[in-house]
Tab-separated table of C-alpha atoms in Angstrom:
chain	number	residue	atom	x	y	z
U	1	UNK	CA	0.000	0.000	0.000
U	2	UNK	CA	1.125	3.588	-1.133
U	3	UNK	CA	1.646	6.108	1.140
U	4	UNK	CA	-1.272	7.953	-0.599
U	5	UNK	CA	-3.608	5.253	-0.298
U	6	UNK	CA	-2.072	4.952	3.327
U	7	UNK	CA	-3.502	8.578	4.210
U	8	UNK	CA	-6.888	7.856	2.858
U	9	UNK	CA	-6.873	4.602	4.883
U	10	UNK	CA	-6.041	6.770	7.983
U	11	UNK	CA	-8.676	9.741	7.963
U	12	UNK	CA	-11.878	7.184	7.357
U	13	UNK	CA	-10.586	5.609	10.579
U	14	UNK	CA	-10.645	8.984	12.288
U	15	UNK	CA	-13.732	9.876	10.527
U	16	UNK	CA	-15.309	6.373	12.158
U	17	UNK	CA	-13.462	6.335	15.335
U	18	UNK	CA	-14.149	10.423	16.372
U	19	UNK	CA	-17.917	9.915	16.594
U	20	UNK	CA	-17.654	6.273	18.492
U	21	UNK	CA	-15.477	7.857	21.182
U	22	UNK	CA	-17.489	10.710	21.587
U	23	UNK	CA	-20.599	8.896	21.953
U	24	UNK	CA	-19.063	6.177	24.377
U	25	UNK	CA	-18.009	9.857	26.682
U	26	UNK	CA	-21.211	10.984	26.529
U	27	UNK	CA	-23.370	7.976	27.926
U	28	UNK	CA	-20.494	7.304	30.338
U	29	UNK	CA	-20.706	7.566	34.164
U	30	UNK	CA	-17.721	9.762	34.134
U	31	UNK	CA	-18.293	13.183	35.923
U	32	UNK	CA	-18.734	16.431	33.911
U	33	UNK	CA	-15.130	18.015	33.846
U	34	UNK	CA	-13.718	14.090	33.497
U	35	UNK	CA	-16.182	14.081	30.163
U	36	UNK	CA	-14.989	17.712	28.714
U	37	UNK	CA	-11.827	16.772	28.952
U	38	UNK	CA	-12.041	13.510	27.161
U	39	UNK	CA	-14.324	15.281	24.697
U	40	UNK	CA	-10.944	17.677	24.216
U	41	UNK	CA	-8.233	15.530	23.599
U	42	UNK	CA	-10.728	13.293	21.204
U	43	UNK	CA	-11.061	16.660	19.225
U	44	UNK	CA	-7.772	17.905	19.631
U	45	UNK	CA	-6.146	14.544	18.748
U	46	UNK	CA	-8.739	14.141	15.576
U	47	UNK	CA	-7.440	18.026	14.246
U	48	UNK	CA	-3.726	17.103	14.370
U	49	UNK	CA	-4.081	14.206	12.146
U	50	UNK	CA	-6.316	15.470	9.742
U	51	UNK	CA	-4.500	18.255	9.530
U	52	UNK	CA	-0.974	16.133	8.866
U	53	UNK	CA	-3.187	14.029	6.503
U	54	UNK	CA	-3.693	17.249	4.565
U	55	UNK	CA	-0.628	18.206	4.250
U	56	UNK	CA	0.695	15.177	2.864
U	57	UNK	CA	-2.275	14.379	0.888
U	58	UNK	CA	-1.328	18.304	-0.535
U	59	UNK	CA	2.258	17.454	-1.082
U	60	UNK	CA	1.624	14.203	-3.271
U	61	UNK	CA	-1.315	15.867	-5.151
U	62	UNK	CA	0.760	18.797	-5.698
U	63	UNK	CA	3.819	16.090	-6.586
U	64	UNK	CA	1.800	13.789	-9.024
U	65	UNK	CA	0.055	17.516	-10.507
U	66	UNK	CA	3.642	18.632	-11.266
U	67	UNK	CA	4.296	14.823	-12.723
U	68	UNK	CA	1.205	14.800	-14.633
U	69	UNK	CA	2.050	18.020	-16.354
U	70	UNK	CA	5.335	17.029	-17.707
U	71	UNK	CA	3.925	13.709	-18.619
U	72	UNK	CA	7.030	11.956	-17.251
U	73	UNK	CA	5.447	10.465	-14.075
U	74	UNK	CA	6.326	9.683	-10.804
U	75	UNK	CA	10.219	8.573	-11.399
U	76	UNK	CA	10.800	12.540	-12.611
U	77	UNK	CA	10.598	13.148	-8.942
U	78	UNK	CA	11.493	9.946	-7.107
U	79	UNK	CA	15.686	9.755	-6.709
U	80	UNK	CA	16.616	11.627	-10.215
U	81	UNK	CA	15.678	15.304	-10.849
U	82	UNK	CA	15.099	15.810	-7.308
U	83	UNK	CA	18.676	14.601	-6.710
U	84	UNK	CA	19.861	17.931	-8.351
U	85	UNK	CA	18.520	19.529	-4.816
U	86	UNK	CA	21.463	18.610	-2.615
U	87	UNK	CA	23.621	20.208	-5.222
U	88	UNK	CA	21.884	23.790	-4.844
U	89	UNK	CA	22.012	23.309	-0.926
U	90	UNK	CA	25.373	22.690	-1.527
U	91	UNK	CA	26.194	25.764	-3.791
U	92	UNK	CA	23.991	27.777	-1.381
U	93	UNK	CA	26.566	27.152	1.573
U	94	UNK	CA	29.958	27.385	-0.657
U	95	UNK	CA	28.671	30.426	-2.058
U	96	UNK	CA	30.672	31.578	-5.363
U	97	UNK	CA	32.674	28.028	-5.542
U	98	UNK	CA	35.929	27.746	-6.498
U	99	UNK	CA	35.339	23.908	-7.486
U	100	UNK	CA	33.587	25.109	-11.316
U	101	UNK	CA	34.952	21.841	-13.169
U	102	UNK	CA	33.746	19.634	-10.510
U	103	UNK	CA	30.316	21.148	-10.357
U	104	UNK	CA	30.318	21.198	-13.966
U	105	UNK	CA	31.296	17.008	-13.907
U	106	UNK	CA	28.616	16.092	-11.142
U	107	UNK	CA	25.832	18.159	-13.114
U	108	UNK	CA	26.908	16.435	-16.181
U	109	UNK	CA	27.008	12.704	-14.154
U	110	UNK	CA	23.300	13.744	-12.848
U	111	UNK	CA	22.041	14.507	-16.680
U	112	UNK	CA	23.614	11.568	-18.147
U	113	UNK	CA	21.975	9.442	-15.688
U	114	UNK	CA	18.322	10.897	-16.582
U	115	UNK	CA	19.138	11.489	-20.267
U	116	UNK	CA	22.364	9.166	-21.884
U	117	UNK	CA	24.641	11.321	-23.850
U	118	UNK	CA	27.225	11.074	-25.719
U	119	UNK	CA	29.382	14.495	-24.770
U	120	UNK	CA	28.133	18.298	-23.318
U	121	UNK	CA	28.863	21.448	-24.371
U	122	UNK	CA	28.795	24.726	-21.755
U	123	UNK	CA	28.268	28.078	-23.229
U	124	UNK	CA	28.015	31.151	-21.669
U	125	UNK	CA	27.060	34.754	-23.156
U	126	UNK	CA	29.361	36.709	-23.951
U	127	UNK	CA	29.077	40.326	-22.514
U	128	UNK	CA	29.029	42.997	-25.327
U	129	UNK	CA	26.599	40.739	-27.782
U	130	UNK	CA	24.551	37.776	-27.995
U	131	UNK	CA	26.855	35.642	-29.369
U	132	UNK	CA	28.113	32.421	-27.187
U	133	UNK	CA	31.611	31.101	-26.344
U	134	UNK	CA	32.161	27.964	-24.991
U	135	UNK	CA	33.588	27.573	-21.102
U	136	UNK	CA	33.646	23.850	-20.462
U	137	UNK	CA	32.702	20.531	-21.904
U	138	UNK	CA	33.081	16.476	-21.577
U	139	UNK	CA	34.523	14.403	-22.616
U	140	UNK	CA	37.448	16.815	-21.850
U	141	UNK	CA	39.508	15.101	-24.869
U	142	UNK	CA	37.671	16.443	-27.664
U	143	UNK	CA	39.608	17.988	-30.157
U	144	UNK	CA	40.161	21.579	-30.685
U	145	UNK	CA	36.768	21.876	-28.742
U	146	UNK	CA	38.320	25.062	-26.624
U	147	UNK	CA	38.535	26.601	-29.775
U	148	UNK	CA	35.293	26.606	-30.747
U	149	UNK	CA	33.139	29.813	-30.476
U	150	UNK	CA	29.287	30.124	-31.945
U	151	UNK	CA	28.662	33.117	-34.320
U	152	UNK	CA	25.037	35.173	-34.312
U	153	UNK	CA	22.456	32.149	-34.653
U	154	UNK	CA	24.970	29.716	-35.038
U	155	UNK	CA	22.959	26.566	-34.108
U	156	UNK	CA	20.680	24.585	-31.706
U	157	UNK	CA	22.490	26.724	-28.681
U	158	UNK	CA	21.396	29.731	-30.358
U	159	UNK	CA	18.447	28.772	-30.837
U	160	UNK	CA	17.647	27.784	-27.372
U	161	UNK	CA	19.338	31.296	-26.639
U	162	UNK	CA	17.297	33.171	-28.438
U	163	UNK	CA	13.907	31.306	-27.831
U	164	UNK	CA	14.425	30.730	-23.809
U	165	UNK	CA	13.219	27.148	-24.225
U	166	UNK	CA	14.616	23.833	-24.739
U	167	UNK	CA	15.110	23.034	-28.308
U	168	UNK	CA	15.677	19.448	-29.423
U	169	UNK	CA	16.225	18.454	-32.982
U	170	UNK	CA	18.008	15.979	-35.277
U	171	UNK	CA	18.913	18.488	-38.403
U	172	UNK	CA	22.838	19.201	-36.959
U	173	UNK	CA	23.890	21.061	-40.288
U	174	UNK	CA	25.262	23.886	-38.435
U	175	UNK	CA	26.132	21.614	-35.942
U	176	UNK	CA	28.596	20.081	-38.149
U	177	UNK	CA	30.040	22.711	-39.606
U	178	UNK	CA	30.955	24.495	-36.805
U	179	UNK	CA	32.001	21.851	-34.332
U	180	UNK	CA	34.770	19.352	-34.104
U	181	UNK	CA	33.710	16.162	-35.815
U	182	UNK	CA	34.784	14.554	-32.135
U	183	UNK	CA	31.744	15.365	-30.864
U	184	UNK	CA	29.456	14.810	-33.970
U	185	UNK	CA	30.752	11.621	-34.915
U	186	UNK	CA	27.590	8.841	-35.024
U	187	UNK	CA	25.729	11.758	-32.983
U	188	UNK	CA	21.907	11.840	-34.253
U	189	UNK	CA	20.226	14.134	-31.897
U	190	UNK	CA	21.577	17.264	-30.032
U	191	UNK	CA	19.249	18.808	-26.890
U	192	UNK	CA	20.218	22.637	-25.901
U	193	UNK	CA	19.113	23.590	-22.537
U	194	UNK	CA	18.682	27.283	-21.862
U	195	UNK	CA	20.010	28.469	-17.952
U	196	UNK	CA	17.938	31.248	-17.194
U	197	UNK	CA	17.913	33.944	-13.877
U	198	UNK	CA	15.367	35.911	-13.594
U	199	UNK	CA	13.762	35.349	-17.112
U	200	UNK	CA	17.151	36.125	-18.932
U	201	UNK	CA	19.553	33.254	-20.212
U	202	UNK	CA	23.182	33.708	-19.221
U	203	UNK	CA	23.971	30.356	-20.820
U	204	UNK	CA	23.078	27.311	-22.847
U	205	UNK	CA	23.806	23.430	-21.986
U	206	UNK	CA	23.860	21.567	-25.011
U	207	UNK	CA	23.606	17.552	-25.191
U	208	UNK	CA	24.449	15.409	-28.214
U	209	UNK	CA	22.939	11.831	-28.746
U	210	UNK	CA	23.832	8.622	-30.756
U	211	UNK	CA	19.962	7.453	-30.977
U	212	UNK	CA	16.683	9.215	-31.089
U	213	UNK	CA	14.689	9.716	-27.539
U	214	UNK	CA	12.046	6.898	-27.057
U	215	UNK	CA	9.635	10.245	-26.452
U	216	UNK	CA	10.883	13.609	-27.568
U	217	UNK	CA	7.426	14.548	-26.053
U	218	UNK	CA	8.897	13.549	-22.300
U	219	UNK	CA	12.006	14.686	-23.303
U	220	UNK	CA	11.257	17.794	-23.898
U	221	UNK	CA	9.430	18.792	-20.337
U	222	UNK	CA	11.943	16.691	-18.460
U	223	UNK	CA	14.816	19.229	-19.625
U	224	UNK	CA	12.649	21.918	-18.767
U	225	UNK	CA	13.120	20.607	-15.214
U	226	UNK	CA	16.562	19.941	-15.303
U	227	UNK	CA	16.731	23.022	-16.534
U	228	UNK	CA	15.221	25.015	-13.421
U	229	UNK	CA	17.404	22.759	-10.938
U	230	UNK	CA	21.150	23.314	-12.960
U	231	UNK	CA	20.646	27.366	-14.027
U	232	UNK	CA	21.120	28.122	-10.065
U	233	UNK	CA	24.278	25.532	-9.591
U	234	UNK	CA	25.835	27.362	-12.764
U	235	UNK	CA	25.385	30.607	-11.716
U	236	UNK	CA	27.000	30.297	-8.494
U	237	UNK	CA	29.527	28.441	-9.865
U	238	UNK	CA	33.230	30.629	-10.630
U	239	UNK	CA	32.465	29.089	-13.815
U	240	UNK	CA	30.481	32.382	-14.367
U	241	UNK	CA	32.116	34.972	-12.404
U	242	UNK	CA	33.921	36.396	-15.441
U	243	UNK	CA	30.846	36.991	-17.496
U	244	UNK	CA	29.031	38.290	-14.276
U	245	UNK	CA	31.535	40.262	-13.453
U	246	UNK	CA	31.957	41.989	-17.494
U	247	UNK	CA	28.414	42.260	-17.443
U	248	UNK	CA	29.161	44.971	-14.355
U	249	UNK	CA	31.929	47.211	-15.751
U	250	UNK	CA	32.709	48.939	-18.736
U	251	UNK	CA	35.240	47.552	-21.414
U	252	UNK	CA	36.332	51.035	-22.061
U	253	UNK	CA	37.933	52.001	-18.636
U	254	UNK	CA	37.559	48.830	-16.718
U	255	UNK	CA	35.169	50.828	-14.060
U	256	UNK	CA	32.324	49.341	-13.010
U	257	UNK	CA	29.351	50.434	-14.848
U	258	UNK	CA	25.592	52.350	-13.807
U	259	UNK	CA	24.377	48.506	-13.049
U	260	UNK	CA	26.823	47.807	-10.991
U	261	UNK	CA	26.820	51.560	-9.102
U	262	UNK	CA	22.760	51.440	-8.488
U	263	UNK	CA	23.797	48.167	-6.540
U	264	UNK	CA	26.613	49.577	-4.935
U	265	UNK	CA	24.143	52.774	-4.048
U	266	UNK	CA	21.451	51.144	-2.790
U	267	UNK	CA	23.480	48.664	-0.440
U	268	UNK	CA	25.247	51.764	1.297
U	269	UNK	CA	21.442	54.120	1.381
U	270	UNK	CA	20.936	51.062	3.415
U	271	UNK	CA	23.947	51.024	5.828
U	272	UNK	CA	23.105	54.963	5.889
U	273	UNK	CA	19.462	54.581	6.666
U	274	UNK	CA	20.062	52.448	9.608
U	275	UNK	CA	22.354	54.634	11.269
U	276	UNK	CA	21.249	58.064	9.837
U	277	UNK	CA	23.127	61.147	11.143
U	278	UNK	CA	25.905	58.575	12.243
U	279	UNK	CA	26.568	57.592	8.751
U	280	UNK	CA	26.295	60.213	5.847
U	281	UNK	CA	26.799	59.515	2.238
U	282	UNK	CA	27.391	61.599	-0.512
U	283	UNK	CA	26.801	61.487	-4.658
U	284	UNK	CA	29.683	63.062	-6.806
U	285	UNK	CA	28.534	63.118	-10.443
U	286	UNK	CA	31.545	64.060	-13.062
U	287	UNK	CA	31.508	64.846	-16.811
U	288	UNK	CA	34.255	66.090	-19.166
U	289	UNK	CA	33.499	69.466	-20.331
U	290	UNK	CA	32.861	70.213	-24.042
U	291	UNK	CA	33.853	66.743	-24.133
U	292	UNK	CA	32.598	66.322	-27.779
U	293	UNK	CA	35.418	69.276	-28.935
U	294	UNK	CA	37.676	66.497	-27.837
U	295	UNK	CA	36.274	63.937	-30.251
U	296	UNK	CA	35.790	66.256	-32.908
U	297	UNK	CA	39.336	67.729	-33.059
U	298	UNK	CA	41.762	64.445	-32.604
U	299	UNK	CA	38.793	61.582	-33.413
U	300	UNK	CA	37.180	59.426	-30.773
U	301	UNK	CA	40.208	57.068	-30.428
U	302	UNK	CA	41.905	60.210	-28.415
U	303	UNK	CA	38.084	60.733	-26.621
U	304	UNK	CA	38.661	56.846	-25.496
U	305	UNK	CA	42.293	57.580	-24.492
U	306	UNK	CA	40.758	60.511	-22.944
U	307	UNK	CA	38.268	58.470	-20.952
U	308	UNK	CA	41.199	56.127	-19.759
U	309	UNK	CA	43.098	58.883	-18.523
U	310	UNK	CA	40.265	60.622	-16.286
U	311	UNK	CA	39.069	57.417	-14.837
U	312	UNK	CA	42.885	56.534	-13.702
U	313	UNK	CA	43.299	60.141	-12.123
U	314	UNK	CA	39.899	59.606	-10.269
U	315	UNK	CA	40.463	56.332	-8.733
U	316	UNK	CA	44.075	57.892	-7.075
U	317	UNK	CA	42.024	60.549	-5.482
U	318	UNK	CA	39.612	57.907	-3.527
U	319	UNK	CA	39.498	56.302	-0.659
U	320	UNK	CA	39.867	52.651	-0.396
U	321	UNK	CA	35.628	52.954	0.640
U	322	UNK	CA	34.766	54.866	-1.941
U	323	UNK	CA	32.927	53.706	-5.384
U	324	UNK	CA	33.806	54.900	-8.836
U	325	UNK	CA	31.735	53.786	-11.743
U	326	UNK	CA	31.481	55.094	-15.624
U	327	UNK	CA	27.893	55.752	-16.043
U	328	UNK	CA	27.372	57.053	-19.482
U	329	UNK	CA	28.641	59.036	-22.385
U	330	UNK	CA	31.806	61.088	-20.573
U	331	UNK	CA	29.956	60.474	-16.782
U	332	UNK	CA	31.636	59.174	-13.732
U	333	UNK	CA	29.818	59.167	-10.490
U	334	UNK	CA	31.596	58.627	-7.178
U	335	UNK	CA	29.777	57.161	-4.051
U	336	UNK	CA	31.554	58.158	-0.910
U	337	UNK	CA	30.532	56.640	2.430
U	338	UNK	CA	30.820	58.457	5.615
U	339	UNK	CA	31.211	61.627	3.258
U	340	UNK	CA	29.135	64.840	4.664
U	341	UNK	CA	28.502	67.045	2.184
U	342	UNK	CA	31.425	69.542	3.065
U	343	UNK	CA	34.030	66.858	2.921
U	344	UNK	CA	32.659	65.984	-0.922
U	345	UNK	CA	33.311	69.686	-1.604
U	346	UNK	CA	36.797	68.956	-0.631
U	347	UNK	CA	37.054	66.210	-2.659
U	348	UNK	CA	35.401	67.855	-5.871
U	349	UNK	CA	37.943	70.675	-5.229
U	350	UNK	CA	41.176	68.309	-5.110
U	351	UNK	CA	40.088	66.340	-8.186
U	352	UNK	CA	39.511	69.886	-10.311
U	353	UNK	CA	42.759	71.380	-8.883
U	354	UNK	CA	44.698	68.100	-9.819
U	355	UNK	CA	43.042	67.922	-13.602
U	356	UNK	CA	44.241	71.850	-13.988
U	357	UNK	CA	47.719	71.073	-13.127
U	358	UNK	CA	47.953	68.217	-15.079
U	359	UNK	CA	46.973	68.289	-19.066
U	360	UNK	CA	46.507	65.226	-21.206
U	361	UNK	CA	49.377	64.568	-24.069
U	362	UNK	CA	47.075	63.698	-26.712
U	363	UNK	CA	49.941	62.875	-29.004
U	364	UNK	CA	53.643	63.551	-29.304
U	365	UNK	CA	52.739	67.645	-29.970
U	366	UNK	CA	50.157	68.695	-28.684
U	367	UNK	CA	48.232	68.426	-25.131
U	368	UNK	CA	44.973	69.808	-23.480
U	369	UNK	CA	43.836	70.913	-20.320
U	370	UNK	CA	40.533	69.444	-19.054
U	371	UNK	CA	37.673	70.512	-17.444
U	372	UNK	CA	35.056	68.752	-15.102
U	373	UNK	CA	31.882	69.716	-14.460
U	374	UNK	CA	31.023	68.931	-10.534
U	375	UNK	CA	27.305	67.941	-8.759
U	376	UNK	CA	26.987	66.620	-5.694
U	377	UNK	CA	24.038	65.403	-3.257
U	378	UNK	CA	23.682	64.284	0.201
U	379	UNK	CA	21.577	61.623	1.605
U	380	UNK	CA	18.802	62.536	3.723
U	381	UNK	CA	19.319	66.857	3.146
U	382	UNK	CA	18.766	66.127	-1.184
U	383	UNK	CA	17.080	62.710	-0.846
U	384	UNK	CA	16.198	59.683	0.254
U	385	UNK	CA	16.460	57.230	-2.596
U	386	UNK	CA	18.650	56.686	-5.074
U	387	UNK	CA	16.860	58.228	-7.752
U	388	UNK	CA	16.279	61.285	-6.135
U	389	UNK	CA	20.443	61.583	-5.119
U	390	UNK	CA	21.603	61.142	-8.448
U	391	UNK	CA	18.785	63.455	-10.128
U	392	UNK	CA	19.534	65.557	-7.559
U	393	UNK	CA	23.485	65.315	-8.394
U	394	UNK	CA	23.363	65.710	-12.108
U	395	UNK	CA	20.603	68.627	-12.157
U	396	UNK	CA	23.754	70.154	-9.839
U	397	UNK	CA	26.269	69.143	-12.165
U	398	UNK	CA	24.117	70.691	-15.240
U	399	UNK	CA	24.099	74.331	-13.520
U	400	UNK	CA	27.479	73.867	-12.596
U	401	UNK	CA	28.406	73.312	-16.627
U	402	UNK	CA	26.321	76.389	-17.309
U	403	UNK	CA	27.611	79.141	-14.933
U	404	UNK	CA	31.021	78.271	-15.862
U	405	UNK	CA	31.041	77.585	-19.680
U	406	UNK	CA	34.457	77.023	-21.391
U	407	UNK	CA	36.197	74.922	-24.018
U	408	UNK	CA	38.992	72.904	-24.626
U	409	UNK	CA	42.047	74.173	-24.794
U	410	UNK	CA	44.692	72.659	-27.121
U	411	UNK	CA	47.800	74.309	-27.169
U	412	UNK	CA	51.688	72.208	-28.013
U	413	UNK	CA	53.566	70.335	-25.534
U	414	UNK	CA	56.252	72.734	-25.980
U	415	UNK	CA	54.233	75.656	-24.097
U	416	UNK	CA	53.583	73.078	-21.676
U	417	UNK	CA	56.897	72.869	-20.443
């Protein structure tokens, strides 16, 4: 007998028994309080089992719902996809783990047991397009297979990219073309699963097979649920942490970028809303002035040199605390903890004084002095949110670039010296 069939069994005896005992209480010769309090455990006894019948009656429906719907029954859930759940618990304590390969090899053992493959393929996203590039795969012998990176719909992996779902198919053209024939030697199917966070896919893991699936119809909703259980183990896997990390800074200056600032901002409004006066935190926003004359008189590879150069004299006026981030166009914005707003006037002031000493050798001949335009905001005195502190910052920083207009001035090195 079932354990379902075991519950049922359980609450008709209760549903038989309750009424007997209460009857057999009520015609005894047992005094009044004696009776009420038989009458209360018989009732209290009777609610505590039907309510643990419940919930396991709700946990098996819900259980054998969730099987019915994939159309894989029960053995989806008993010993193999739910095995995947010790591996997240695991993750969850190690945090970002510095074992990648191995968590790569056990999720790949777990799959092959549920779905026999032939080899796996790994790809993440890479950060400036939607193109993939491949980050691990088994068998680890395959031939020239760290080479291999997937063009602009190159494939199944794209496909399953693009689409968010699982895509399974047995026309490999592209397949073949692109990838070593190690891994598409005697293959006839190919499965690419998409690993998703929060409705985007950072990665597809593809699967290439020798025979077709008994049931691409249970295949299909079975790697849907692998799916959900290995996108969380990948992600907090170091296998990751360089695409995470390029998706938070800018290629230009190596800063972080206005992603990962808003994060950075909102953890310290935090620190600085718990301990108020105790903690202030100020907003610098910075932009080049007239940066576009730059661009238009020596060509944007100079603007990008320019960029470089202003983001290197920034950083060696902050703290160790403090949090400098490219935001857009020519904009830097500085978050300094435990910064009132007269001590970010200092700051502003240092930075400007150290950019008018110092020009910028745009070639061999000629150099230019730069200007920055300055806005700053405190927390609490020009807002409470992050929104209203940088708003607040750049409105500042606006006025600022209009009361003291100017342009750049290029002049040779010569006069320099």
């Amino acid at each position: 007998m079932d354990r379902l069939a075991r519950l049922h069994l359980l609450i008709g005896i209760i549903g038989v028994l309750a009424p007997v005992a209460t009857f057999i209480l009520a015609v005894s010769n047992l005094s009044y309080q004696a009776k009420i309090a038989g009458l209360g455990v018989v009732a209290l006894v009777s609610i505590l089992i039907c309510i643990h019948s419940y919930l396991g009656l709700r946990r098996n429906g819900l259980r054998l719902l969730a099987a019915g719907r994939a159309g894989i029954g029960d053995e989806l859930y008993d010993g193999s996809i739910s095995t995947f759940d010790s591996l997240i618990e695991a993750s969850e304590f190690l945090g970002s783990s510095p074992y990648s390969a191995e968590i790569f090899d056990v999720v790949s053992n777990r799959v092959r047991q549920l779905v026999p493959f032939e080899s796996c393929l790994l790809f993440s996203r890479k950060r400036s397009d939607d193109e993939l590039r491949l980050i691990a795969f088994d068998p680890k012998d395959l031939p020239s297979a760290d080479k291999i990176e997937l063009p602009k719909d190159g494939g199944l992996a794209h496909l399953a990219f693009n689409s968010a779902e699982v895509e399974i198919d047995d026309d490999l053209r592209i397949e073949r073309d692109m990838l070593p024939s190690g891994i598409m030697d005697g293959i006839k199917y190919s499965a690419a699963i998409p690993l998703i966070q929060d409705e985007r896919v950072f990665g597809v893991y593809q699967i290439f097979l020798r025979s077709k699936p008994a049931s691409v119809e249970k295949l299909e909703p079975m790697l849907t649920a692998i799916s959900r259980k290995i996108s969380p183990l990948f992600l907090g896997s170091s296998l990751f942490q360089e695409t995470l990390s390029t998706a938070l800074s800018d290629s230009l200056t190596g800063l972080p970028n206005e992603t990962a600032f808003r994060m950075i901002l909102e953890n310290q409004l935090a620190e600085s809303a718990r301990f108020r006066d105790e903690r202030p935190l100020s907003l610098l926003a910075i932009d080049i002035r007239e940066f576009d004359d730059v661009n238009n008189q020596f060509g944007q590879a100079a603007g990008d040199r320019v960029l470089r150069f202003v983001a290197d004299n920034l950083r060696k006026q902050l703290r160790q605390m403090d949090f400098l981030a490219r935001t857009q166009n020519d904009e830097f914005v500085i978050v300094l903890p435990t910064a009132t707003a007269k001590i970010t006037a200092e700051v502003a002031d240092r930075i400007s004084t150290l950019f008018t000493e110092k020009p910028y050798d745009v070639n061999e001949h000629e150099s230019v002095k730069l200007w920055l335009n300055f806005g700053a905001s405190t927390f609490w005195h020009d807002g409470d949110t992050a929104e209203q502190l940088l708003r607040q910052a750049r409105l500042r920083k606006q006025q600022a670039k209009a009361e003291s207009p100017a342009t750049v001035v290029r002049f040779p090195k010569e006069y320099v010296n």
